[in-house]
C-alpha positions as MATLAB code, in Angstrom:
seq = 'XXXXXXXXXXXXXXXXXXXXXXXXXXXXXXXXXXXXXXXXXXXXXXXXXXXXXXXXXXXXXXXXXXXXXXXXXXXXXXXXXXXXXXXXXXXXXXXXXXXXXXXXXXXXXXXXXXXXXXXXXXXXXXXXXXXXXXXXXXXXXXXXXXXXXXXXXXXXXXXXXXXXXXXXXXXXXXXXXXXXXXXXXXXXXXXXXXXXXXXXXXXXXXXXXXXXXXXXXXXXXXXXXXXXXXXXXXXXXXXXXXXXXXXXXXXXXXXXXXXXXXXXXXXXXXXXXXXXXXXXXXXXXXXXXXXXXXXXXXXXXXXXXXXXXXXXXXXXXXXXXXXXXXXXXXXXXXXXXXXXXXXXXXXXXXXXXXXXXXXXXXXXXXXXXXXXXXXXXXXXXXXXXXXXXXXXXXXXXXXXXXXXXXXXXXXXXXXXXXXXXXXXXXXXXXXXXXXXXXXXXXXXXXXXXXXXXXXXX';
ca = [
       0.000    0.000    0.000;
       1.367    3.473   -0.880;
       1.468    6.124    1.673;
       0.185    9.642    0.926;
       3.919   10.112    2.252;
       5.157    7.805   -0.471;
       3.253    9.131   -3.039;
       4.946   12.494   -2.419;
       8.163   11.459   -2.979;
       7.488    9.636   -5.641;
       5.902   12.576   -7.540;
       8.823   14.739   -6.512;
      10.933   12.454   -8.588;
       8.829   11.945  -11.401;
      10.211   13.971  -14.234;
       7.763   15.632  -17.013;
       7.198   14.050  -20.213;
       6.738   16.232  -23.242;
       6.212   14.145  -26.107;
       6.751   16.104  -29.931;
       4.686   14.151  -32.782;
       4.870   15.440  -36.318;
       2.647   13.414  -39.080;
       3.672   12.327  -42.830;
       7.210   14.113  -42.206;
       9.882   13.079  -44.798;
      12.939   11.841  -43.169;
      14.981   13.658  -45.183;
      13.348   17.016  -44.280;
      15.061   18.500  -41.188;
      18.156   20.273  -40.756;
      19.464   17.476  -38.312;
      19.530   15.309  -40.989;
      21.176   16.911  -43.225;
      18.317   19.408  -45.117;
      19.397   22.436  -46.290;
      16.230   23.429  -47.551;
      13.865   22.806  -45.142;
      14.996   25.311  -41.838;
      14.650   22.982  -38.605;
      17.082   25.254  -36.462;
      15.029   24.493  -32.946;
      14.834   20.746  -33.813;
      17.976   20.960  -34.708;
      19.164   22.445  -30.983;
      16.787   19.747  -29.384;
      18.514   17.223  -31.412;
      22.626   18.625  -30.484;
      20.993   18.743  -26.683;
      20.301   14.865  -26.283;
      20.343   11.657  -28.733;
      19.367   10.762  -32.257;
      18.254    7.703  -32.538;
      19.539    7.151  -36.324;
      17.428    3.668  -37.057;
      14.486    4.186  -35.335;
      11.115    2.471  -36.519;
       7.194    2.965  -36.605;
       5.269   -0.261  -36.275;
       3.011    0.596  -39.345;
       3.848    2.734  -42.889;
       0.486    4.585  -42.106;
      -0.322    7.016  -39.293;
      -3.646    4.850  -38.040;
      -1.696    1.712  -36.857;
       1.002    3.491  -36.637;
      -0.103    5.411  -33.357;
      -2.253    2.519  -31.732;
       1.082    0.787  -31.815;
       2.601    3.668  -29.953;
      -0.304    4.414  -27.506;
       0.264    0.937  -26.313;
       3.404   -0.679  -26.713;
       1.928   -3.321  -28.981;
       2.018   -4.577  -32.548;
      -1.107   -3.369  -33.061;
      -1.948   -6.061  -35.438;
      -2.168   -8.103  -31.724;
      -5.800   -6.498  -30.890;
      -6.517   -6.282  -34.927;
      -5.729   -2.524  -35.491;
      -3.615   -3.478  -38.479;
      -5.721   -1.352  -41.751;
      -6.056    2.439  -41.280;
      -9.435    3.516  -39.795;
     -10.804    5.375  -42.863;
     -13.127    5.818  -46.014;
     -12.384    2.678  -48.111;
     -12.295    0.407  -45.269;
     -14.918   -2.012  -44.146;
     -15.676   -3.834  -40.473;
     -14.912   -7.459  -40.373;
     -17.838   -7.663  -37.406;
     -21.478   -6.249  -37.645;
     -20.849   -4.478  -34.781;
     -18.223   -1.993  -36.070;
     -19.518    0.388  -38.846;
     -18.170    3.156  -40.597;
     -16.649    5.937  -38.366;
     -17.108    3.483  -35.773;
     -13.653    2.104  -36.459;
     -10.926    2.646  -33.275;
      -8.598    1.380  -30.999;
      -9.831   -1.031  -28.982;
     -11.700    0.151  -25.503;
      -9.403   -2.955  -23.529;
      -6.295   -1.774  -24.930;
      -4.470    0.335  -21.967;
      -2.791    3.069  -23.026;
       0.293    5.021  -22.081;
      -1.698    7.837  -20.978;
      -3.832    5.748  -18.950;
      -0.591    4.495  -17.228;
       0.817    7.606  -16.311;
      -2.654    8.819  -15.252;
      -2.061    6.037  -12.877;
       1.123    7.354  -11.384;
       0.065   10.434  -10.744;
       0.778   12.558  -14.100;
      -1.430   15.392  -15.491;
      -2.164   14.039  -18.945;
      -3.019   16.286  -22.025;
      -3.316   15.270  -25.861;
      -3.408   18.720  -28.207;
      -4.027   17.884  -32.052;
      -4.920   14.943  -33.824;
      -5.987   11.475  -32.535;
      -7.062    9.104  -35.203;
      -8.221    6.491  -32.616;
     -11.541    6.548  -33.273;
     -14.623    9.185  -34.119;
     -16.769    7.786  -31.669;
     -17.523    8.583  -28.599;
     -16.490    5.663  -26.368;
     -13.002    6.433  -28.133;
     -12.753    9.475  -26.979;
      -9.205   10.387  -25.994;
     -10.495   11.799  -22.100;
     -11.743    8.058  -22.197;
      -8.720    6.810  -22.855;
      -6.196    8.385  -19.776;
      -6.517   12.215  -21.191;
      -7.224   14.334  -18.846;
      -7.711   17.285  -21.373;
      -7.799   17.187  -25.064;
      -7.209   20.196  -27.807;
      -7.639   18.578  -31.193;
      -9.559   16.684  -33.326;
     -10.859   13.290  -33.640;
      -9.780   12.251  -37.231;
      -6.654   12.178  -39.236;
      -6.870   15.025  -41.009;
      -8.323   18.580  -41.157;
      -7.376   22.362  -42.208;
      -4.790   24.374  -40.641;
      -7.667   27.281  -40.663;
     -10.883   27.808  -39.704;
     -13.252   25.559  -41.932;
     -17.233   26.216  -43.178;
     -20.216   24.872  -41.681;
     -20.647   22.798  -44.838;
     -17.018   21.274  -44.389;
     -17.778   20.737  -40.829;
     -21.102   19.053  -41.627;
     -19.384   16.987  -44.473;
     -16.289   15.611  -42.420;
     -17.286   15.745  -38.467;
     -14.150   13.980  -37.385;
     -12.288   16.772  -38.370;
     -13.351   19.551  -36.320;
     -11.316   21.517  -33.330;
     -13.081   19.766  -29.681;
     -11.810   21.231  -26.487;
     -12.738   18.837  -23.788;
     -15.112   16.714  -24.904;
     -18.050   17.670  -27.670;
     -17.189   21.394  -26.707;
     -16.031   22.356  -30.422;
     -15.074   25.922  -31.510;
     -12.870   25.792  -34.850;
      -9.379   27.689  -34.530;
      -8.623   31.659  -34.350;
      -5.539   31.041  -36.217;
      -3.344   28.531  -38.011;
      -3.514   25.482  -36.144;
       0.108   24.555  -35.661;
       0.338   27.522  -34.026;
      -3.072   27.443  -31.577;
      -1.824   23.740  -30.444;
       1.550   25.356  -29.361;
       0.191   28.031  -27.552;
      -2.488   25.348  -26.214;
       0.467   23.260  -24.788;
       2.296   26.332  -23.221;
      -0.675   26.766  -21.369;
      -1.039   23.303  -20.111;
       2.496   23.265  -19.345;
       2.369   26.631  -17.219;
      -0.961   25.000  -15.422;
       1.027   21.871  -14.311;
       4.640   23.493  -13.903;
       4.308   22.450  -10.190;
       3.456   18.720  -10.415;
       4.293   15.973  -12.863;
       2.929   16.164  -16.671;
       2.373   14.417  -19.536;
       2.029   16.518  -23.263;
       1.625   14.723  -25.765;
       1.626   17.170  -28.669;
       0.253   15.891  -31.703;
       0.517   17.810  -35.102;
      -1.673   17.515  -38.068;
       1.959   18.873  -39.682;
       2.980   18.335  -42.143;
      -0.145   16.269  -43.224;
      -2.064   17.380  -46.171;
      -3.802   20.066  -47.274;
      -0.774   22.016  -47.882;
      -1.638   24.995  -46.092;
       1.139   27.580  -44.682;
       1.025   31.116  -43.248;
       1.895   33.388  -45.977;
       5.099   34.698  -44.079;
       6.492   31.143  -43.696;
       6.188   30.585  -47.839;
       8.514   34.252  -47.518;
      11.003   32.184  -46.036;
      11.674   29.153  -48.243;
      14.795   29.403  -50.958;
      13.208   30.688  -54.099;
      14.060   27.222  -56.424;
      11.515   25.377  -54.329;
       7.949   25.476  -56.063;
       4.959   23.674  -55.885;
       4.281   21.428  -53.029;
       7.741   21.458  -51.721;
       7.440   25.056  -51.255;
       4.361   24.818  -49.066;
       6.186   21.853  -47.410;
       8.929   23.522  -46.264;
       6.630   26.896  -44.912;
       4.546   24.129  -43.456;
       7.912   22.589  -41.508;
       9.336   26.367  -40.598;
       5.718   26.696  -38.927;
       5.995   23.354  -37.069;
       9.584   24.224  -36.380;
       8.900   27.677  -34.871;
       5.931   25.834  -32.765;
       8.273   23.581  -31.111;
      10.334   26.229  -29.773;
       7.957   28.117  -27.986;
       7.275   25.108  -26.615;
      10.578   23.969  -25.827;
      11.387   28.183  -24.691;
       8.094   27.732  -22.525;
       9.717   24.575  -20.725;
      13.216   26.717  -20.337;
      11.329   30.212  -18.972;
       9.928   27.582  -16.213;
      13.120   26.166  -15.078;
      11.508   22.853  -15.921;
      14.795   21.762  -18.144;
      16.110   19.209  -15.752;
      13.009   17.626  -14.683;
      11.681   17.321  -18.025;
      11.829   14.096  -21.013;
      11.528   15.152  -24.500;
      11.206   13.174  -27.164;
      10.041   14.199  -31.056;
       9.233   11.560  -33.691;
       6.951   11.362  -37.018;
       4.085    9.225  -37.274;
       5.151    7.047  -40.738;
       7.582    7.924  -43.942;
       6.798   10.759  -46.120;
       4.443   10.526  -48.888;
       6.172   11.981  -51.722;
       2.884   11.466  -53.757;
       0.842   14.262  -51.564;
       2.447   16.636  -49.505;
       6.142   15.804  -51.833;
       8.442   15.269  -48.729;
      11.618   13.688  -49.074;
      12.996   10.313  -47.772;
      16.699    9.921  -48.808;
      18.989    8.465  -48.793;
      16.669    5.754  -48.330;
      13.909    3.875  -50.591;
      10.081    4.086  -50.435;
       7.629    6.096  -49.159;
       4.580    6.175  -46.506;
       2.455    2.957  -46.739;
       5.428    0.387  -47.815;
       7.476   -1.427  -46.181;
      10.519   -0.187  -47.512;
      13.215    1.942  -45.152;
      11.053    5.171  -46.439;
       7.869    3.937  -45.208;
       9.250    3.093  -41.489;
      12.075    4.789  -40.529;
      11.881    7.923  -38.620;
      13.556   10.969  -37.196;
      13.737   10.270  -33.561;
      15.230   12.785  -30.830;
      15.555   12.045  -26.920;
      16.537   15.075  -25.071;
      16.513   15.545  -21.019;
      19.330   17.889  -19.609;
      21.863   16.466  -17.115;
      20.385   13.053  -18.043;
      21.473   12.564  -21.376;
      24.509   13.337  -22.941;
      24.114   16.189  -25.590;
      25.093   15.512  -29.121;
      25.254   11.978  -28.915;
      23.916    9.269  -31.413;
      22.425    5.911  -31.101;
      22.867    3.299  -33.660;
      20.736    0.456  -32.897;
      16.905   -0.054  -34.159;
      14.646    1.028  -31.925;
      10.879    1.652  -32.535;
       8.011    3.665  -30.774;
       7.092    0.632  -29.555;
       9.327    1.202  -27.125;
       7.741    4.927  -26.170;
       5.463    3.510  -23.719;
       7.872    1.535  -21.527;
       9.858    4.289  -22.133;
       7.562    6.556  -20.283;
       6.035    4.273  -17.365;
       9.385    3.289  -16.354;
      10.414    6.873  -15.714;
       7.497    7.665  -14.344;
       7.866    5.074  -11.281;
       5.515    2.335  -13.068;
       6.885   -1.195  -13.073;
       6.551   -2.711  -17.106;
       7.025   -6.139  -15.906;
       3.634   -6.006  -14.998;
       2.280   -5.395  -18.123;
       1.159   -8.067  -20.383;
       2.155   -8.828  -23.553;
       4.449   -5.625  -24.314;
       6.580   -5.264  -27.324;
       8.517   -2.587  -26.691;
      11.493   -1.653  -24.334;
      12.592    1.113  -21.900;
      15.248    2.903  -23.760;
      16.676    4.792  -21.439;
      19.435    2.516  -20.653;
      20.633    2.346  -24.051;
      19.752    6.290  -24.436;
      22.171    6.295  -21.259;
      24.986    4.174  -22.291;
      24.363    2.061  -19.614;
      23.520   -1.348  -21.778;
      25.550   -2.281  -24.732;
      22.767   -5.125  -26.103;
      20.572   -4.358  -28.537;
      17.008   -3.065  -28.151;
      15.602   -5.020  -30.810;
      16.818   -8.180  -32.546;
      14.210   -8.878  -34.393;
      11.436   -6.242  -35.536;
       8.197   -7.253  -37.894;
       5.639   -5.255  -40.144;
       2.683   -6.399  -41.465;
      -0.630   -5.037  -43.614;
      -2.981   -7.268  -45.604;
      -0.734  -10.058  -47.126;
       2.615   -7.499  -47.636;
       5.150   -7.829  -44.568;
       8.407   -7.689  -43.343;
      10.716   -8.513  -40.973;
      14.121   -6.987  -39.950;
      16.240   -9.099  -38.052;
      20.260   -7.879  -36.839;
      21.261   -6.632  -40.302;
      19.373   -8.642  -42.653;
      15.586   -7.268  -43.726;
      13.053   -9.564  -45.933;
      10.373   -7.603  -47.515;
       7.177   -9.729  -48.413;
       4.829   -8.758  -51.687;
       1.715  -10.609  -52.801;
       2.566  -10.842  -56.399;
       6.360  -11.264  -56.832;
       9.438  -12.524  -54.891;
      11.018  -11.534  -51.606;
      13.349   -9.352  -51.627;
      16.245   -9.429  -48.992;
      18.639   -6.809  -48.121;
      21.576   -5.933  -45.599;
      20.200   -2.574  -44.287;
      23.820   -1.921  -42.448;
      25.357   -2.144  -45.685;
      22.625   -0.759  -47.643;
      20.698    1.595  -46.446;
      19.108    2.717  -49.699;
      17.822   -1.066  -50.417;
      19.029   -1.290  -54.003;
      21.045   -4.418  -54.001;
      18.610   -7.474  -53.712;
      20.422  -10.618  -52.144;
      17.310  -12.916  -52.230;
      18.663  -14.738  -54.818;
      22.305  -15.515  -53.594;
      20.754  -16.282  -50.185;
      17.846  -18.541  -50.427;
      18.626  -19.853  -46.650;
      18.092  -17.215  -45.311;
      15.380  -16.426  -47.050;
      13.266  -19.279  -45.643;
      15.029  -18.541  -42.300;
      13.244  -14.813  -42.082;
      10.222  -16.119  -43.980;
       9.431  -18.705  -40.994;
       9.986  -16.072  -38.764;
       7.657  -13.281  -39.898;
       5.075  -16.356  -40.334;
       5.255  -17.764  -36.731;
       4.868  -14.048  -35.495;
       1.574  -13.601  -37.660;
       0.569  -16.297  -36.003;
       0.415  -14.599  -32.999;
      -2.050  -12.110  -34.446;
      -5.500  -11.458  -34.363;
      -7.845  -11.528  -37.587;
      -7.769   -7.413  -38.752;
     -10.773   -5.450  -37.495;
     -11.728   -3.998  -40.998;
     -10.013   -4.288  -44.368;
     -10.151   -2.995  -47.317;
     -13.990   -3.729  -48.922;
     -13.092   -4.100  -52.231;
     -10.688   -7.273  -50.744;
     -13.103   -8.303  -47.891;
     -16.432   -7.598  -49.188;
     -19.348   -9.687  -47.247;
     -16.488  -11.802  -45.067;
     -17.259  -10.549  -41.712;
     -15.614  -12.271  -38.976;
     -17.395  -13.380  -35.966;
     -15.425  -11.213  -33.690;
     -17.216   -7.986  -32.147;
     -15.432   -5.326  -30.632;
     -17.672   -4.550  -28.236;
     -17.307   -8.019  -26.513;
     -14.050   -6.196  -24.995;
     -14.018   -5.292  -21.197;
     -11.675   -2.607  -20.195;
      -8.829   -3.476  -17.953;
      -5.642   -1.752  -16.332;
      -3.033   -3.186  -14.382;
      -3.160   -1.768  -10.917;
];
């Protein structure tokens, strides 16, 4: 039993958690990775004051998955989250329809956790959980919420007829309290996080800060497009006003966080969501292949930046894959919460390796999987898996770009990392919707709302 004494002292050692989340970023498109188009300079100072995590991975190539992964530490696929909850898709169960499509109301999630320990927990921007009600993130361990339900919306203040025609989209303070912004969004969820922040400077927090940037509709402030070197046009041209905007965000956030003397006490971490798509918003991925929604490097490898003064060295790199997986044990373990406790997890507490302090690897073996394409990633070697041709096999340490195919010379191991990413889909659940052109009329017999809610006390 924990003493109101205990409790105390466990708060007073419980360090903030600001977590940075940017959507449909290109990997190539920051400054601490080399851009020199795209101006990133207060990313760039969070990234020389901590670690960059230089193979770290999403669990899914598109934002849906992607996050339910995150939120709780599990291949998503595990509790059948494994399509993207929107238009196109149909339920595999009669009792899921439509916008009714979300993550699962058993699945715990990190916020729910650290609501547990004590934290103040806020989620400003998008969520993409759900549209329903019973997803709602203050049903889910939010204490407050600044965003919108679905996974996309305008960076200004939209018509009654848009609002009518896409619901999911509009601004909700609290919950079903909606009031569309006063100006560009990027900007109102920064200054709506520098509020929370200056509420809860005195006891522990969690911000999770969610941006609809640099997801389409290319929208940018008109001074931001001033900025950007004149030989970008087009799309790239609002991208890069779009990522000065973001950019500029994050460091009044970050400032906010410094003005409080909250520097020391406080975890930061920034990450994107999935690859960019070079299709729609034309964000760029090199040096390495693909794009969001494959399984090539592109489509799952992310920036990644861990930053907490006096805790972790400054300008330091990590080498290993990691994935957001690992975000959740990340956070409860820092927080005072013991992860051993929670079942089935997938991810790991990094901040021993963040630290220096173990020299094993994080991950030996990571997996992807969507429909019948998948792929696996185990020490060096990565097999991709496509429907209608051959494997393809690749040594990502040696070739980052994935342009020299060594399925052929290596049928071995081939078969080796083929049995492997097929006795981990047999640890899956059946999807929760699909595609309806692929799964028209097959429902499966599984309803979400047999589900009963549980945490781990």
């Amino acid at each position: 039993m924990v003493t109101s004494c205990d409790h105390q002292k466990l708060m007073a050692q419980q360090p903030n958690i600001l977590f940075i989340f940017s959507d449909d970023a290109g990997y190539a498109d920051f400054g601490f990775h080399g851009s020199h188009d795209f101006k990133t300079p207060n990313l760039d100072a969070l990234a020389a004051s901590g670690v960059k995590f230089t193979q770290a991975y999403v669990s899914a190539a598109v934002c849906g998955p992607s996050r339910a992964g995150l939120l709780t530490g599990k291949y998503q696929q595990k509790f059948g989250f494994e399509e993207n909850n929107v238009k196109g898709y149909m339920s595999n169960s009669s009792a899921l329809l439509g916008h009714d499509m979300g993550l699962p109301v058993d699945q715990v999630t990190m916020a729910d956790y650290l609501k547990e320990l004590g934290y103040k927990t806020a989620l400003f921007g998008k969520w993409h959980m759900g549209h329903a009600d019973r997803y709602h993130p203050t049903k889910r361990g939010f204490d407050e919420f600044y965003g919108f339900r679905g996974g996309a919306r305008s960076y200004w203040e939209m018509s009654e007829a848009e609002m009518q025609k896409k619901a999911e989209a509009k601004l909700e303070k609290g919950f079903g309290h909606f009031k569309e912004p006063e100006k560009y969004l990027t900007d109102e969820l920064a200054d709506a996080t520098i509020e929370f922040i200056e509420r809860n400077k005195k006891q522990p927090f969690f911000a999770y800060l969610s941006f609809n940037a640099v997801h389409t509709p290319m929208e940018a402030r008109k001074d931001d497009l001033e900025k950007v070197p004149a030989h970008l046009t087009g799309r790239r041209r609002t991208l890069a006003a779009m990522t000065i905007g973001m950019d500029r965000a994050i460091g009044r956030v970050l400032d906010k966080v410094k003005e409080l003397g909250l520097s020391d006490n406080t975890l930061i971490v920034f990450t994107n969501d999935n690859g960019g798509p070079s299709d729609t918003n034309h964000s760029s991925n090199a040096p390495l292949s693909g794009t969001k929604a494959n399984h090539l490097e592109g489509g799952i490898r992310v920036p990644f930046l861990m930053s907490w003064a006096g805790k972790l060295k400054a300008n330091s790199s990590y080498n290993n894959p990691i994935s957001t997986l690992d975000l959740l044990p990340t956070f409860v373990t820092v927080g005072g919460g013991d992860v051993s406790e929670i079942e089935g997890l997938d991810g790991v507490d990094l901040m021993p390796f963040a630290k220096g302090e173990s020299q094993g690897k994080p991950h030996e073996t990571l997996f992807w999987k969507k429909e019948n394409r998948g792929a696996i990633r185990h020490n060096e070697w990565k097999l991709i898996r496509f429907p209608d041709r051959p494997a393809e096999l690749y040594n990502i340490e040696e070739d980052i770009s994935e342009i020299n195919d060594l399925a052929s010379e290596k049928p071995e191991l081939v078969r080796e990392l083929y049995k492997k990413l097929f006795d981990w889909e047999l640890t899956l659940d059946r999807p929760l919707w699909q595609l309806k052109r692929l799964y028209e009329g097959k429902a499966a017999v599984r309803m979400d709302n047999h589900r009963k809610p549980k945490i781990k006390k």
